[in-house]
Amino acid sequence: MSAAGAHHQKKLRTTAAEEAARKAKQQSKITEYRSLCDSFILKRAHKEWTKETFDLTTKLLSLNPEFYTAWNGRRQYLLSSFSSLSTEEIQSSCLGELALCTASLHEAPKSYWVWHHRKWVLENMPEPPWDGELKLLNKLLDMDARNFHGWDYRRYVVAQSGKRTAQDEFSYTTTKIRQNFSNYSAWHLRSKVLLAAFGDNAEELEAVIKAEFELVRNALFTEPEDQSGWLYHRWLLSLRVDDFARWKGELESIKELLEEEPDAKWALGTAVHILLHLFKHGQCERTMEAEIQRILDRLTALDPDRKMYYRTLMLHPTS
């Protein structure tokens, strides 16, 4: 069947009996979950950190990975049991916890509690499987490249494991950014590793920064309304505050963009940012105040929620 044919298929109606069965199944799950919660809360109140309580948390978390109190109880049991276990047994227990976390992430990939528990497990196991963690992160960020929990966890794994260099991570962000310019986390990580990767060689660093301006310019012209590239662009400019030729060159580039996208808010805002910087350092004529005013007026019209901020810039153009 063609895609068009599938699109125009009639939606099958649910019979009254099927709907009743669905509701009964849902109610059964709710009843089971409430019963498990009641049992766990009671045991927690009596500080019964037993294997039975531990098994209760497993059932609870399979139904609701966001139940952070169950994760806390799980750690209480594990800590109390580790003292009587061998190194091999602790390792095996922790590997089981990582498997539970992985299953939970399939259901709740942006759960703070699951990611927190995963870090705790790695910090309490004899031999953390860092290579496996990196492989997991590669898969996760392939599925959802903008999951900031995954990016934060990646920085943690890289820092703790020593398995990746700053240049490795810089290359990784290149791949993710080329897949999608609108990836704030990738741009952010790039700003954290660029100087660490190339800062020891002034000539190489200068060449890299030049290439970075070209890369981010492509992003700005492709998606002018996305803030990710603009924030990185401003960060790059901050590395060269006295390179006024660079600032002026970037201003000309933004003017070209504004010819095509005259209402691009981030382009207008960055133009003001550059003009104010040049004005403050005596790199443009005082007549440019009128140009700054014109752009700020346009920004106020486009973005009235921030009109007081723009008004402040009007009153203090060199601050």
mmCIF file of C-alpha atoms in Angstrom:
data_model
loop_
_atom_site.group_PDB
_atom_site.id
_atom_site.type_symbol
_atom_site.label_atom_id
_atom_site.label_comp_id
_atom_site.label_asym_id
_atom_site.label_seq_id
_atom_site.Cartn_x
_atom_site.Cartn_y
_atom_site.Cartn_z
ATOM 1 C CA MET A 1 0.000 0.000 0.000
ATOM 2 C CA SER A 2 1.263 3.469 -0.844
ATOM 3 C CA ALA A 3 2.012 6.069 1.808
ATOM 4 C CA ALA A 4 -0.914 8.104 0.523
ATOM 5 C CA GLY A 5 -3.197 5.074 0.817
ATOM 6 C CA ALA A 6 -2.055 4.390 4.340
ATOM 7 C CA HIS A 7 -2.599 8.038 5.245
ATOM 8 C CA HIS A 8 -6.241 7.882 4.148
ATOM 9 C CA GLN A 9 -7.067 4.636 5.950
ATOM 10 C CA LYS A 10 -10.093 4.899 8.180
ATOM 11 C CA LYS A 11 -9.351 4.790 11.892
ATOM 12 C CA LEU A 12 -10.658 1.568 13.359
ATOM 13 C CA ARG A 13 -13.250 2.141 16.027
ATOM 14 C CA THR A 14 -12.755 0.631 19.447
ATOM 15 C CA THR A 15 -15.679 -1.448 20.638
ATOM 16 C CA ALA A 16 -17.218 -0.855 24.031
ATOM 17 C CA ALA A 17 -15.858 -4.194 25.225
ATOM 18 C CA GLU A 18 -12.310 -3.352 24.063
ATOM 19 C CA GLU A 19 -12.450 0.052 25.742
ATOM 20 C CA ALA A 20 -13.689 -1.528 28.966
ATOM 21 C CA ALA A 21 -10.855 -4.075 28.847
ATOM 22 C CA ARG A 22 -8.307 -1.303 28.303
ATOM 23 C CA LYS A 23 -9.595 0.683 31.265
ATOM 24 C CA ALA A 24 -9.656 -2.409 33.462
ATOM 25 C CA LYS A 25 -6.038 -3.186 32.593
ATOM 26 C CA GLN A 26 -5.023 0.414 33.304
ATOM 27 C CA GLN A 27 -6.866 0.371 36.638
ATOM 28 C CA SER A 28 -5.149 -2.890 37.557
ATOM 29 C CA LYS A 29 -1.742 -1.293 36.997
ATOM 30 C CA ILE A 30 -2.708 1.726 39.082
ATOM 31 C CA THR A 31 -3.902 -0.502 41.912
ATOM 32 C CA GLU A 32 -0.695 -2.544 41.774
ATOM 33 C CA TYR A 33 1.442 0.594 41.777
ATOM 34 C CA ARG A 34 -0.391 2.104 44.751
ATOM 35 C CA SER A 35 -0.043 -1.123 46.706
ATOM 36 C CA LEU A 36 3.685 -1.268 45.984
ATOM 37 C CA CYS A 37 4.078 2.391 46.994
ATOM 38 C CA ASP A 38 2.265 1.817 50.280
ATOM 39 C CA SER A 39 4.437 -1.203 51.084
ATOM 40 C CA PHE A 40 7.656 0.619 50.236
ATOM 41 C CA ILE A 41 6.786 3.787 52.169
ATOM 42 C CA LEU A 42 5.967 1.683 55.243
ATOM 43 C CA LYS A 43 9.266 -0.198 55.069
ATOM 44 C CA ARG A 44 11.123 3.047 54.494
ATOM 45 C CA ALA A 45 9.513 4.593 57.568
ATOM 46 C CA HIS A 46 10.783 1.637 59.636
ATOM 47 C CA LYS A 47 14.209 1.764 57.926
ATOM 48 C CA GLU A 48 13.834 -1.802 56.707
ATOM 49 C CA TRP A 49 16.602 -1.866 54.119
ATOM 50 C CA THR A 50 16.200 -5.547 53.302
ATOM 51 C CA LYS A 51 16.305 -7.622 50.127
ATOM 52 C CA GLU A 52 12.497 -7.556 50.145
ATOM 53 C CA THR A 53 12.536 -3.745 50.159
ATOM 54 C CA PHE A 54 15.151 -3.753 47.406
ATOM 55 C CA ASP A 55 12.955 -6.021 45.264
ATOM 56 C CA LEU A 56 10.024 -3.687 45.901
ATOM 57 C CA THR A 57 12.000 -0.780 44.442
ATOM 58 C CA THR A 58 12.770 -2.857 41.348
ATOM 59 C CA LYS A 59 9.058 -3.380 40.723
ATOM 60 C CA LEU A 60 8.236 0.242 41.490
ATOM 61 C CA LEU A 61 10.888 1.637 39.173
ATOM 62 C CA SER A 62 9.834 -0.651 36.336
ATOM 63 C CA LEU A 63 6.442 1.055 36.572
ATOM 64 C CA ASN A 64 7.701 4.582 37.289
ATOM 65 C CA PRO A 65 11.407 5.433 36.794
ATOM 66 C CA GLU A 66 10.712 8.951 38.126
ATOM 67 C CA PHE A 67 10.033 7.737 41.691
ATOM 68 C CA TYR A 68 13.211 9.247 43.174
ATOM 69 C CA THR A 69 12.476 8.024 46.709
ATOM 70 C CA ALA A 70 12.694 4.453 45.413
ATOM 71 C CA TRP A 71 16.125 5.175 43.939
ATOM 72 C CA ASN A 72 17.205 6.595 47.298
ATOM 73 C CA GLY A 73 15.976 3.460 49.071
ATOM 74 C CA ARG A 74 17.806 1.307 46.592
ATOM 75 C CA ARG A 75 21.093 3.049 47.402
ATOM 76 C CA GLN A 76 20.447 2.628 51.130
ATOM 77 C CA TYR A 77 20.159 -1.122 50.680
ATOM 78 C CA LEU A 78 23.186 -1.378 48.424
ATOM 79 C CA LEU A 79 25.401 0.589 50.819
ATOM 80 C CA SER A 80 24.336 -1.586 53.747
ATOM 81 C CA SER A 81 24.970 -4.791 51.790
ATOM 82 C CA PHE A 82 28.354 -3.925 50.249
ATOM 83 C CA SER A 83 30.237 -4.445 53.514
ATOM 84 C CA SER A 84 29.402 -8.166 53.462
ATOM 85 C CA LEU A 85 30.131 -8.714 49.757
ATOM 86 C CA SER A 86 33.335 -9.542 47.928
ATOM 87 C CA THR A 87 34.765 -7.208 45.298
ATOM 88 C CA GLU A 88 33.452 -9.487 42.568
ATOM 89 C CA GLU A 89 29.977 -9.525 44.111
ATOM 90 C CA ILE A 90 29.899 -5.740 44.412
ATOM 91 C CA GLN A 91 30.964 -5.463 40.782
ATOM 92 C CA SER A 92 28.204 -7.852 39.718
ATOM 93 C CA SER A 93 25.610 -5.998 41.788
ATOM 94 C CA CYS A 94 26.626 -2.667 40.268
ATOM 95 C CA LEU A 95 26.471 -4.066 36.745
ATOM 96 C CA GLY A 96 22.900 -5.083 37.523
ATOM 97 C CA GLU A 97 22.162 -1.520 38.608
ATOM 98 C CA LEU A 98 23.559 -0.160 35.361
ATOM 99 C CA ALA A 99 21.316 -2.561 33.452
ATOM 100 C CA LEU A 100 18.288 -1.301 35.406
ATOM 101 C CA CYS A 101 19.286 2.290 34.654
ATOM 102 C CA THR A 102 19.591 1.502 30.964
ATOM 103 C CA ALA A 103 16.121 -0.020 30.917
ATOM 104 C CA SER A 104 14.768 3.013 32.802
ATOM 105 C CA LEU A 105 16.382 5.408 30.321
ATOM 106 C CA HIS A 106 14.431 3.764 27.516
ATOM 107 C CA GLU A 107 11.271 4.876 29.349
ATOM 108 C CA ALA A 108 12.546 8.161 30.779
ATOM 109 C CA PRO A 109 15.688 9.351 28.929
ATOM 110 C CA LYS A 110 15.523 12.790 30.570
ATOM 111 C CA SER A 111 14.997 11.662 34.163
ATOM 112 C CA TYR A 112 17.352 13.410 36.590
ATOM 113 C CA TRP A 113 16.983 10.563 39.071
ATOM 114 C CA VAL A 114 18.055 7.816 36.662
ATOM 115 C CA TRP A 115 21.157 9.722 35.537
ATOM 116 C CA HIS A 116 22.020 10.552 39.158
ATOM 117 C CA HIS A 117 21.744 6.897 40.186
ATOM 118 C CA ARG A 118 23.921 5.848 37.264
ATOM 119 C CA LYS A 119 26.674 8.223 38.387
ATOM 120 C CA TRP A 120 26.401 6.934 41.940
ATOM 121 C CA VAL A 121 26.768 3.341 40.762
ATOM 122 C CA LEU A 122 29.913 4.139 38.782
ATOM 123 C CA GLU A 123 31.412 5.930 41.768
ATOM 124 C CA ASN A 124 30.779 2.940 44.027
ATOM 125 C CA MET A 125 31.811 0.023 41.828
ATOM 126 C CA PRO A 126 35.322 -1.470 41.793
ATOM 127 C CA GLU A 127 35.828 -1.340 38.005
ATOM 128 C CA PRO A 128 33.525 1.100 36.185
ATOM 129 C CA PRO A 129 32.951 0.029 32.534
ATOM 130 C CA TRP A 130 33.833 3.396 31.018
ATOM 131 C CA ASP A 131 34.090 2.065 27.456
ATOM 132 C CA GLY A 132 30.565 0.692 27.743
ATOM 133 C CA GLU A 133 29.307 4.023 29.056
ATOM 134 C CA LEU A 134 30.780 5.858 26.083
ATOM 135 C CA LYS A 135 29.174 3.391 23.670
ATOM 136 C CA LEU A 136 25.833 3.870 25.421
ATOM 137 C CA LEU A 137 26.164 7.645 25.127
ATOM 138 C CA ASN A 138 27.021 7.437 21.436
ATOM 139 C CA LYS A 139 23.825 5.468 20.830
ATOM 140 C CA LEU A 140 21.704 7.736 23.003
ATOM 141 C CA LEU A 141 22.962 10.943 21.394
ATOM 142 C CA ASP A 142 22.440 9.413 17.959
ATOM 143 C CA MET A 143 18.780 8.891 18.886
ATOM 144 C CA ASP A 144 18.353 12.286 20.564
ATOM 145 C CA ALA A 145 21.282 14.580 19.827
ATOM 146 C CA ARG A 146 19.900 17.367 22.015
ATOM 147 C CA ASN A 147 19.320 15.432 25.241
ATOM 148 C CA PHE A 148 21.219 17.721 27.597
ATOM 149 C CA HIS A 149 21.236 15.044 30.311
ATOM 150 C CA GLY A 150 23.203 12.828 27.953
ATOM 151 C CA TRP A 151 25.659 15.616 27.140
ATOM 152 C CA ASP A 152 26.153 16.418 30.818
ATOM 153 C CA TYR A 153 26.723 12.744 31.568
ATOM 154 C CA ARG A 154 29.162 12.538 28.656
ATOM 155 C CA ARG A 155 31.290 15.311 30.171
ATOM 156 C CA TYR A 156 31.237 13.412 33.463
ATOM 157 C CA VAL A 157 32.278 10.102 31.870
ATOM 158 C CA VAL A 158 35.063 11.725 29.844
ATOM 159 C CA ALA A 159 36.400 13.554 32.911
ATOM 160 C CA GLN A 160 36.281 10.491 35.149
ATOM 161 C CA SER A 161 37.552 7.909 32.686
ATOM 162 C CA GLY A 162 40.381 9.704 30.924
ATOM 163 C CA LYS A 163 39.378 7.741 27.827
ATOM 164 C CA ARG A 164 38.972 10.739 25.549
ATOM 165 C CA THR A 165 41.150 13.749 24.837
ATOM 166 C CA ALA A 166 39.906 17.306 24.364
ATOM 167 C CA GLN A 167 40.626 16.943 20.638
ATOM 168 C CA ASP A 168 38.555 13.734 20.553
ATOM 169 C CA GLU A 169 35.599 15.577 22.040
ATOM 170 C CA PHE A 170 36.125 18.558 19.737
ATOM 171 C CA SER A 171 35.911 16.179 16.762
ATOM 172 C CA TYR A 172 32.791 14.579 18.219
ATOM 173 C CA THR A 173 31.045 17.948 18.478
ATOM 174 C CA THR A 174 31.987 18.650 14.859
ATOM 175 C CA THR A 175 30.130 15.515 13.815
ATOM 176 C CA LYS A 176 27.037 16.349 15.857
ATOM 177 C CA ILE A 177 26.956 20.004 14.741
ATOM 178 C CA ARG A 178 27.274 19.086 11.079
ATOM 179 C CA GLN A 179 24.322 16.719 11.561
ATOM 180 C CA ASN A 180 22.246 19.532 13.088
ATOM 181 C CA PHE A 181 23.337 23.138 13.594
ATOM 182 C CA SER A 182 20.588 23.567 16.195
ATOM 183 C CA ASN A 183 22.397 21.619 18.915
ATOM 184 C CA TYR A 184 23.070 23.928 21.855
ATOM 185 C CA SER A 185 24.750 21.204 23.927
ATOM 186 C CA ALA A 186 27.245 20.389 21.173
ATOM 187 C CA TRP A 187 28.173 24.065 20.721
ATOM 188 C CA HIS A 188 28.490 24.421 24.498
ATOM 189 C CA LEU A 189 30.818 21.429 24.833
ATOM 190 C CA ARG A 190 32.828 22.783 21.904
ATOM 191 C CA SER A 191 33.416 26.014 23.820
ATOM 192 C CA LYS A 192 34.644 23.971 26.797
ATOM 193 C CA VAL A 193 37.174 21.858 24.904
ATOM 194 C CA LEU A 194 38.486 24.162 22.156
ATOM 195 C CA LEU A 195 41.137 25.924 24.241
ATOM 196 C CA ALA A 196 42.113 22.697 25.990
ATOM 197 C CA ALA A 197 42.550 21.002 22.626
ATOM 198 C CA PHE A 198 44.495 23.730 20.810
ATOM 199 C CA GLY A 199 45.500 26.372 23.353
ATOM 200 C CA ASP A 200 49.118 25.218 23.672
ATOM 201 C CA ASN A 201 49.973 26.194 20.099
ATOM 202 C CA ALA A 202 49.219 29.838 19.275
ATOM 203 C CA GLU A 203 49.529 29.398 15.516
ATOM 204 C CA GLU A 204 47.314 26.323 15.455
ATOM 205 C CA LEU A 205 44.783 27.988 17.752
ATOM 206 C CA GLU A 206 44.539 31.000 15.457
ATOM 207 C CA ALA A 207 43.892 28.741 12.461
ATOM 208 C CA VAL A 208 41.245 26.811 14.404
ATOM 209 C CA ILE A 209 39.452 29.986 15.499
ATOM 210 C CA LYS A 210 39.429 31.249 11.903
ATOM 211 C CA ALA A 211 37.846 27.957 10.817
ATOM 212 C CA GLU A 212 35.364 28.188 13.702
ATOM 213 C CA PHE A 213 34.088 31.533 12.487
ATOM 214 C CA GLU A 214 33.507 29.980 9.071
ATOM 215 C CA LEU A 215 31.654 27.013 10.606
ATOM 216 C CA VAL A 216 29.439 29.108 12.842
ATOM 217 C CA ARG A 217 28.743 31.555 10.015
ATOM 218 C CA ASN A 218 27.309 28.651 8.006
ATOM 219 C CA ALA A 219 25.094 27.832 10.975
ATOM 220 C CA LEU A 220 23.904 31.439 11.333
ATOM 221 C CA PHE A 221 22.986 31.790 7.683
ATOM 222 C CA THR A 222 21.271 28.371 7.690
ATOM 223 C CA GLU A 223 19.230 28.862 10.878
ATOM 224 C CA PRO A 224 19.278 32.588 11.740
ATOM 225 C CA GLU A 225 16.532 32.263 14.359
ATOM 226 C CA ASP A 226 18.302 29.570 16.376
ATOM 227 C CA GLN A 227 20.221 30.920 19.368
ATOM 228 C CA SER A 228 22.775 28.081 19.596
ATOM 229 C CA GLY A 229 25.098 29.342 16.893
ATOM 230 C CA TRP A 230 24.737 32.983 17.926
ATOM 231 C CA LEU A 231 25.812 32.268 21.495
ATOM 232 C CA TYR A 232 28.855 30.368 20.239
ATOM 233 C CA HIS A 233 29.601 33.214 17.839
ATOM 234 C CA ARG A 234 29.651 35.702 20.715
ATOM 235 C CA TRP A 235 31.907 33.384 22.689
ATOM 236 C CA LEU A 236 34.347 33.253 19.765
ATOM 237 C CA LEU A 237 34.363 37.053 19.579
ATOM 238 C CA SER A 238 35.150 37.192 23.305
ATOM 239 C CA LEU A 239 38.392 35.318 22.582
ATOM 240 C CA ARG A 240 39.548 38.188 20.389
ATOM 241 C CA VAL A 241 38.276 41.344 22.089
ATOM 242 C CA ASP A 242 41.074 43.504 20.651
ATOM 243 C CA ASP A 243 40.921 42.118 17.111
ATOM 244 C CA PHE A 244 38.763 44.955 15.832
ATOM 245 C CA ALA A 245 39.271 43.927 12.215
ATOM 246 C CA ARG A 246 37.644 40.597 13.082
ATOM 247 C CA TRP A 247 34.741 42.328 14.835
ATOM 248 C CA LYS A 248 34.196 44.636 11.875
ATOM 249 C CA GLY A 249 34.364 41.717 9.468
ATOM 250 C CA GLU A 250 31.748 39.821 11.434
ATOM 251 C CA LEU A 251 29.543 42.916 11.461
ATOM 252 C CA GLU A 252 29.669 43.084 7.660
ATOM 253 C CA SER A 253 28.734 39.411 7.474
ATOM 254 C CA ILE A 254 25.743 39.985 9.748
ATOM 255 C CA LYS A 255 24.635 42.939 7.630
ATOM 256 C CA GLU A 256 24.612 40.610 4.614
ATOM 257 C CA LEU A 257 22.409 38.208 6.545
ATOM 258 C CA LEU A 258 20.052 41.021 7.550
ATOM 259 C CA GLU A 259 19.582 41.956 3.912
ATOM 260 C CA GLU A 260 17.991 38.521 3.476
ATOM 261 C CA GLU A 261 16.412 38.256 6.947
ATOM 262 C CA PRO A 262 15.723 41.832 8.119
ATOM 263 C CA ASP A 263 13.734 40.719 11.177
ATOM 264 C CA ALA A 264 16.183 38.086 12.438
ATOM 265 C CA LYS A 265 16.235 39.000 16.125
ATOM 266 C CA TRP A 266 19.516 37.301 17.018
ATOM 267 C CA ALA A 267 21.266 38.885 14.030
ATOM 268 C CA LEU A 268 20.012 42.326 15.054
ATOM 269 C CA GLY A 269 21.038 41.753 18.658
ATOM 270 C CA THR A 270 24.517 40.631 17.656
ATOM 271 C CA ALA A 271 24.907 43.618 15.362
ATOM 272 C CA VAL A 272 24.165 45.864 18.352
ATOM 273 C CA HIS A 273 26.591 43.854 20.498
ATOM 274 C CA ILE A 274 29.378 44.391 17.959
ATOM 275 C CA LEU A 275 28.584 48.059 17.357
ATOM 276 C CA LEU A 276 28.571 48.789 21.091
ATOM 277 C CA HIS A 277 31.919 47.049 21.489
ATOM 278 C CA LEU A 278 33.461 49.021 18.623
ATOM 279 C CA PHE A 279 31.892 52.250 19.860
ATOM 280 C CA LYS A 280 33.214 51.687 23.378
ATOM 281 C CA HIS A 281 36.761 51.198 22.096
ATOM 282 C CA GLY A 282 36.690 54.171 19.742
ATOM 283 C CA GLN A 283 36.552 52.037 16.622
ATOM 284 C CA CYS A 284 33.552 53.724 14.995
ATOM 285 C CA GLU A 285 32.251 57.246 14.572
ATOM 286 C CA ARG A 286 29.839 58.760 17.063
ATOM 287 C CA THR A 287 27.389 59.051 14.190
ATOM 288 C CA MET A 288 26.935 55.278 14.588
ATOM 289 C CA GLU A 289 24.819 56.010 17.663
ATOM 290 C CA ALA A 290 21.940 56.677 15.288
ATOM 291 C CA GLU A 291 22.445 53.240 13.708
ATOM 292 C CA ILE A 292 22.525 51.566 17.138
ATOM 293 C CA GLN A 293 19.341 53.432 18.058
ATOM 294 C CA ARG A 294 17.632 52.337 14.840
ATOM 295 C CA ILE A 295 18.436 48.666 15.464
ATOM 296 C CA LEU A 296 17.349 48.861 19.095
ATOM 297 C CA ASP A 297 14.055 50.420 18.028
ATOM 298 C CA ARG A 298 13.538 47.541 15.630
ATOM 299 C CA LEU A 299 14.375 45.005 18.342
ATOM 300 C CA THR A 300 11.901 46.662 20.697
ATOM 301 C CA ALA A 301 9.187 46.328 18.069
ATOM 302 C CA LEU A 302 10.066 42.678 17.395
ATOM 303 C CA ASP A 303 10.641 41.711 21.013
ATOM 304 C CA PRO A 304 8.514 43.970 23.259
ATOM 305 C CA ASP A 305 8.924 41.705 26.295
ATOM 306 C CA ARG A 306 12.532 42.926 26.545
ATOM 307 C CA LYS A 307 11.859 46.555 25.783
ATOM 308 C CA MET A 308 13.306 47.731 29.123
ATOM 309 C CA TYR A 309 16.571 45.916 28.383
ATOM 310 C CA TYR A 310 16.806 47.558 24.977
ATOM 311 C CA ARG A 311 15.939 50.906 26.535
ATOM 312 C CA THR A 312 18.831 50.479 28.959
ATOM 313 C CA LEU A 313 21.189 49.956 26.025
ATOM 314 C CA MET A 314 19.819 53.108 24.410
ATOM 315 C CA LEU A 315 20.498 55.149 27.520
ATOM 316 C CA HIS A 316 23.992 53.730 28.063
ATOM 317 C CA PRO A 317 25.384 52.828 24.632
ATOM 318 C CA THR A 318 28.968 52.484 25.838
ATOM 319 C CA SER A 319 28.368 50.558 29.107
#
